[in-house]
Amino acid sequence: MSLLRKASIVTTPTSYENGKILSVKPVPSLGSELVTNGDFATDSDWTLGTGWTISGGAANQDGSNGILRQSNVAPLNTKF
């Protein structure tokens, strides 16, 4: 476990004020967004399986157990 996850126990002082140690936990930097058209503005960039539709900024499924996916975002059959 990294020290940052135990920030309440181990901190790196970033400044001092009135006899107090002030410490700020760094915000992790994430990579670029992998999902294209994630707001479902259109049905482009999505593979719509059985029962899926995209309209009005939403992806909708009719209960027929199909899949909705994008290519090249994550390996198939990978759980996150």
Coordinates of N, CA, C and O in Angstrom, one line a residue, residues 28-61:
P28 N -4.4 12.5 -8.1 CA -3.8 11.6 -9.2 C -4.1 12.2 -10.6 O -5.2 12.7 -10.8
S29 N -3.2 12.0 -11.4 CA -3.3 12.5 -12.8 C -3.8 11.3 -13.6 O -3.1 10.2 -13.7
L30 N -5.0 11.4 -14.3 CA -5.5 10.3 -15.1 C -5.2 10.6 -16.5 O -5.0 11.7 -17.0
G31 N -5.2 9.5 -17.3 CA -4.9 9.6 -18.7 C -6.1 10.2 -19.5 O -7.1 10.6 -18.9
S32 N -6.0 10.3 -20.8 CA -7.0 10.9 -21.6 C -8.3 10.0 -21.6 O -8.2 8.8 -21.3
E33 N -9.4 10.5 -21.8 CA -10.7 9.8 -21.9 C -10.6 8.8 -23.0 O -10.3 9.1 -24.1
L34 N -11.0 7.5 -22.7 CA -10.9 6.5 -23.7 C -12.3 6.3 -24.4 O -12.3 5.8 -25.5
V35 N -13.3 6.7 -23.8 CA -14.7 6.5 -24.4 C -15.0 7.7 -25.3 O -14.9 8.9 -24.9
T36 N -15.3 7.4 -26.5 CA -15.6 8.4 -27.5 C -17.2 8.5 -27.5 O -17.8 7.5 -27.5
N37 N -17.7 9.7 -27.6 CA -19.1 9.9 -27.6 C -19.8 9.3 -26.4 O -20.8 8.7 -26.4
G38 N -19.2 9.5 -25.2 CA -19.7 9.0 -24.0 C -20.9 9.6 -23.5 O -21.6 9.1 -22.6
D39 N -21.3 10.7 -24.1 CA -22.6 11.4 -23.7 C -23.7 10.9 -24.6 O -24.8 11.4 -24.4
F40 N -23.5 10.0 -25.4 CA -24.5 9.4 -26.3 C -25.2 10.4 -27.2 O -26.4 10.4 -27.4
A41 N -24.4 11.4 -27.6 CA -25.0 12.5 -28.5 C -25.5 11.9 -29.8 O -26.5 12.4 -30.3
T42 N -24.9 10.9 -30.3 CA -25.3 10.2 -31.5 C -25.1 8.7 -31.2 O -24.5 8.3 -30.2
D43 N -25.5 7.9 -32.2 CA -25.2 6.4 -32.1 C -23.9 6.0 -32.7 O -23.6 4.8 -32.8
S44 N -23.1 7.0 -33.2 CA -21.8 6.7 -33.8 C -20.8 6.2 -32.7 O -21.0 6.5 -31.5
D45 N -19.8 5.5 -33.1 CA -18.8 5.0 -32.2 C -19.2 3.9 -31.3 O -18.4 3.4 -30.4
W46 N -20.4 3.5 -31.3 CA -20.9 2.4 -30.4 C -21.4 1.2 -31.3 O -22.0 1.3 -32.3
T47 N -21.1 0.0 -30.8 CA -21.6 -1.2 -31.4 C -22.8 -1.6 -30.6 O -22.7 -1.8 -29.4
L48 N -24.0 -1.6 -31.2 CA -25.3 -1.8 -30.5 C -25.7 -3.3 -30.7 O -25.9 -3.7 -31.8
G49 N -25.7 -4.0 -29.6 CA -26.2 -5.4 -29.7 C -27.7 -5.4 -29.7 O -28.4 -4.4 -29.7
T50 N -28.2 -6.6 -29.6 CA -29.7 -6.8 -29.6 C -30.4 -6.0 -28.5 O -30.0 -6.0 -27.4
G51 N -31.4 -5.2 -29.0 CA -32.2 -4.5 -28.0 C -31.7 -3.1 -27.6 O -32.3 -2.4 -26.9
W52 N -30.5 -2.7 -28.1 CA -30.0 -1.4 -27.7 C -30.3 -0.3 -28.7 O -30.3 -0.6 -30.0
T53 N -30.7 0.9 -28.2 CA -30.9 2.0 -29.0 C -30.2 3.2 -28.3 O -30.0 3.2 -27.1
I54 N -29.8 4.2 -29.1 CA -29.2 5.4 -28.5 C -30.0 6.6 -29.1 O -30.1 6.7 -30.3
S55 N -30.6 7.4 -28.2 CA -31.4 8.5 -28.7 C -31.6 9.5 -27.5 O -31.6 9.1 -26.3
G56 N -31.7 10.8 -27.8 CA -31.9 11.8 -26.8 C -30.8 11.8 -25.7 O -31.1 12.1 -24.6
G57 N -29.5 11.5 -26.1 CA -28.4 11.5 -25.1 C -28.4 10.4 -24.1 O -27.8 10.4 -23.1
A58 N -29.1 9.3 -24.4 CA -29.1 8.1 -23.5 C -29.0 6.8 -24.3 O -29.5 6.7 -25.5
A59 N -28.4 5.8 -23.7 CA -28.4 4.5 -24.3 C -29.5 3.7 -23.6 O -29.7 3.7 -22.4
N60 N -30.3 3.0 -24.4 CA -31.5 2.3 -23.8 C -31.5 0.9 -24.2 O -31.1 0.5 -25.3
Q61 N -31.9 0.0 -23.3 CA -31.9 -1.5 -23.5 C -33.3 -2.0 -23.3 O -33.9 -1.6 -22.2

